[in-house]
């Protein structure tokens, strides 16, 4: 069998040592704990403030807005860490993240507007 020069064996180019591996694992655990803490806070808010009790208060709108902000924050954090966007310049980060953030805010505003239109249309005022 002859040796082929068109196949690249990527495992031979692994130049990580144990120190770099520890640093990478530490970063993954840190990200896991941060995302878990944010998710636990969201669940705590959902359990503590039920819709039936607070549905007709202005606080319920703020809780829903907090969920949207936390979700956007988690998504941005995941993109920054796992897509290696955190190592880029600040302007490039915003070029990637800003359209997504604006789109989600746009969807929230449209849903809010359409929801109010349905409510106002149903009551005739």
Tab-separated table of C-alpha atoms in Angstrom:
chain	number	residue	atom	x	y	z
A	1	UNK	CA	0.000	0.000	0.000
A	2	UNK	CA	1.423	3.360	-0.985
A	3	UNK	CA	1.378	6.523	1.080
A	4	UNK	CA	-1.090	9.128	-0.062
A	5	UNK	CA	-0.114	12.780	0.066
A	6	UNK	CA	-3.642	14.125	-0.462
A	7	UNK	CA	-4.986	13.112	2.974
A	8	UNK	CA	-4.387	15.467	5.863
A	9	UNK	CA	-4.247	13.851	9.270
A	10	UNK	CA	-5.479	16.608	11.579
A	11	UNK	CA	-4.725	14.693	14.762
A	12	UNK	CA	-1.016	15.132	14.029
A	13	UNK	CA	-1.394	18.909	14.217
A	14	UNK	CA	-2.722	18.955	17.768
A	15	UNK	CA	-0.238	21.119	19.640
A	16	UNK	CA	-2.199	21.699	22.846
A	17	UNK	CA	-0.538	20.963	26.128
A	18	UNK	CA	-2.177	20.216	29.467
A	19	UNK	CA	-2.062	23.853	30.605
A	20	UNK	CA	-4.076	25.010	27.582
A	21	UNK	CA	-6.503	22.142	28.122
A	22	UNK	CA	-7.053	23.191	31.744
A	23	UNK	CA	-7.659	26.778	30.647
A	24	UNK	CA	-10.208	25.682	28.037
A	25	UNK	CA	-12.017	23.396	30.502
A	26	UNK	CA	-12.092	26.179	33.107
A	27	UNK	CA	-13.656	28.527	30.542
A	28	UNK	CA	-16.304	25.934	29.606
A	29	UNK	CA	-17.229	25.390	33.260
A	30	UNK	CA	-17.412	29.154	33.843
A	31	UNK	CA	-19.758	29.587	30.871
A	32	UNK	CA	-21.862	26.643	32.051
A	33	UNK	CA	-22.255	28.116	35.536
A	34	UNK	CA	-23.139	31.582	34.213
A	35	UNK	CA	-25.786	30.228	31.839
A	36	UNK	CA	-27.138	27.925	34.562
A	37	UNK	CA	-27.401	30.836	37.013
A	38	UNK	CA	-29.292	32.982	34.501
A	39	UNK	CA	-31.619	30.091	33.647
A	40	UNK	CA	-32.208	29.341	37.340
A	41	UNK	CA	-33.079	33.017	37.889
A	42	UNK	CA	-35.565	32.857	35.009
A	43	UNK	CA	-37.170	29.729	36.459
A	44	UNK	CA	-37.303	31.321	39.911
A	45	UNK	CA	-39.056	34.361	38.434
A	46	UNK	CA	-41.516	32.117	36.599
A	47	UNK	CA	-42.336	30.131	39.728
A	48	UNK	CA	-42.471	33.130	42.068
A	49	UNK	CA	-44.568	35.420	39.931
A	50	UNK	CA	-47.416	33.505	38.392
A	51	UNK	CA	-49.423	34.992	35.551
A	52	UNK	CA	-52.762	34.575	37.306
A	53	UNK	CA	-51.764	36.790	40.215
A	54	UNK	CA	-49.923	39.486	38.283
A	55	UNK	CA	-51.566	39.379	34.868
A	56	UNK	CA	-53.356	42.717	35.193
A	57	UNK	CA	-50.488	44.649	36.740
A	58	UNK	CA	-47.770	46.656	35.061
A	59	UNK	CA	-45.205	44.478	36.841
A	60	UNK	CA	-46.155	41.548	34.589
A	61	UNK	CA	-45.064	43.527	31.526
A	62	UNK	CA	-41.712	44.239	33.185
A	63	UNK	CA	-41.261	40.557	34.019
A	64	UNK	CA	-41.912	39.607	30.392
A	65	UNK	CA	-39.470	42.290	29.271
A	66	UNK	CA	-36.899	40.925	31.730
A	67	UNK	CA	-37.302	37.461	30.154
A	68	UNK	CA	-36.642	38.917	26.708
A	69	UNK	CA	-33.567	40.804	27.920
A	70	UNK	CA	-32.167	37.741	29.726
A	71	UNK	CA	-32.776	35.570	26.668
A	72	UNK	CA	-31.014	38.061	24.410
A	73	UNK	CA	-28.187	38.249	26.924
A	74	UNK	CA	-27.803	34.473	27.022
A	75	UNK	CA	-27.859	34.230	23.238
A	76	UNK	CA	-25.247	36.985	22.904
A	77	UNK	CA	-23.076	35.322	25.550
A	78	UNK	CA	-23.245	31.979	23.739
A	79	UNK	CA	-22.322	33.615	20.436
A	80	UNK	CA	-19.435	35.517	21.995
A	81	UNK	CA	-17.975	32.503	23.785
A	82	UNK	CA	-18.644	29.511	21.551
A	83	UNK	CA	-18.318	31.243	18.203
A	84	UNK	CA	-15.078	32.874	19.414
A	85	UNK	CA	-16.515	36.324	18.864
A	86	UNK	CA	-15.157	37.392	22.258
A	87	UNK	CA	-11.643	37.490	20.840
A	88	UNK	CA	-12.599	39.961	18.119
A	89	UNK	CA	-12.651	43.738	18.205
A	90	UNK	CA	-15.574	45.534	19.792
A	91	UNK	CA	-16.831	47.013	16.504
A	92	UNK	CA	-16.920	43.583	14.861
A	93	UNK	CA	-18.840	42.130	17.817
A	94	UNK	CA	-21.494	44.801	17.433
A	95	UNK	CA	-21.672	44.275	13.669
A	96	UNK	CA	-22.604	40.662	14.352
A	97	UNK	CA	-24.795	41.061	17.450
A	98	UNK	CA	-26.666	44.322	16.753
A	99	UNK	CA	-28.822	43.041	13.853
A	100	UNK	CA	-29.973	40.066	15.929
A	101	UNK	CA	-30.741	42.226	18.948
A	102	UNK	CA	-32.625	44.751	16.819
A	103	UNK	CA	-34.576	41.970	15.097
A	104	UNK	CA	-35.653	40.469	18.417
A	105	UNK	CA	-36.673	43.901	19.734
A	106	UNK	CA	-38.581	44.485	16.477
A	107	UNK	CA	-40.430	41.178	16.915
A	108	UNK	CA	-41.263	42.072	20.514
A	109	UNK	CA	-42.622	45.492	19.503
A	110	UNK	CA	-44.676	44.020	16.660
A	111	UNK	CA	-46.132	41.329	18.925
A	112	UNK	CA	-46.923	43.932	21.559
A	113	UNK	CA	-48.562	46.238	19.003
A	114	UNK	CA	-50.607	43.479	17.402
A	115	UNK	CA	-51.643	42.173	20.802
A	116	UNK	CA	-52.874	45.605	21.834
A	117	UNK	CA	-54.687	46.000	18.499
A	118	UNK	CA	-56.567	42.770	19.127
A	119	UNK	CA	-57.432	43.819	22.676
A	120	UNK	CA	-58.594	47.316	21.654
A	121	UNK	CA	-60.507	45.940	18.684
A	122	UNK	CA	-62.313	43.411	20.869
A	123	UNK	CA	-63.492	46.069	23.313
A	124	UNK	CA	-64.350	48.679	20.689
A	125	UNK	CA	-62.216	51.462	22.165
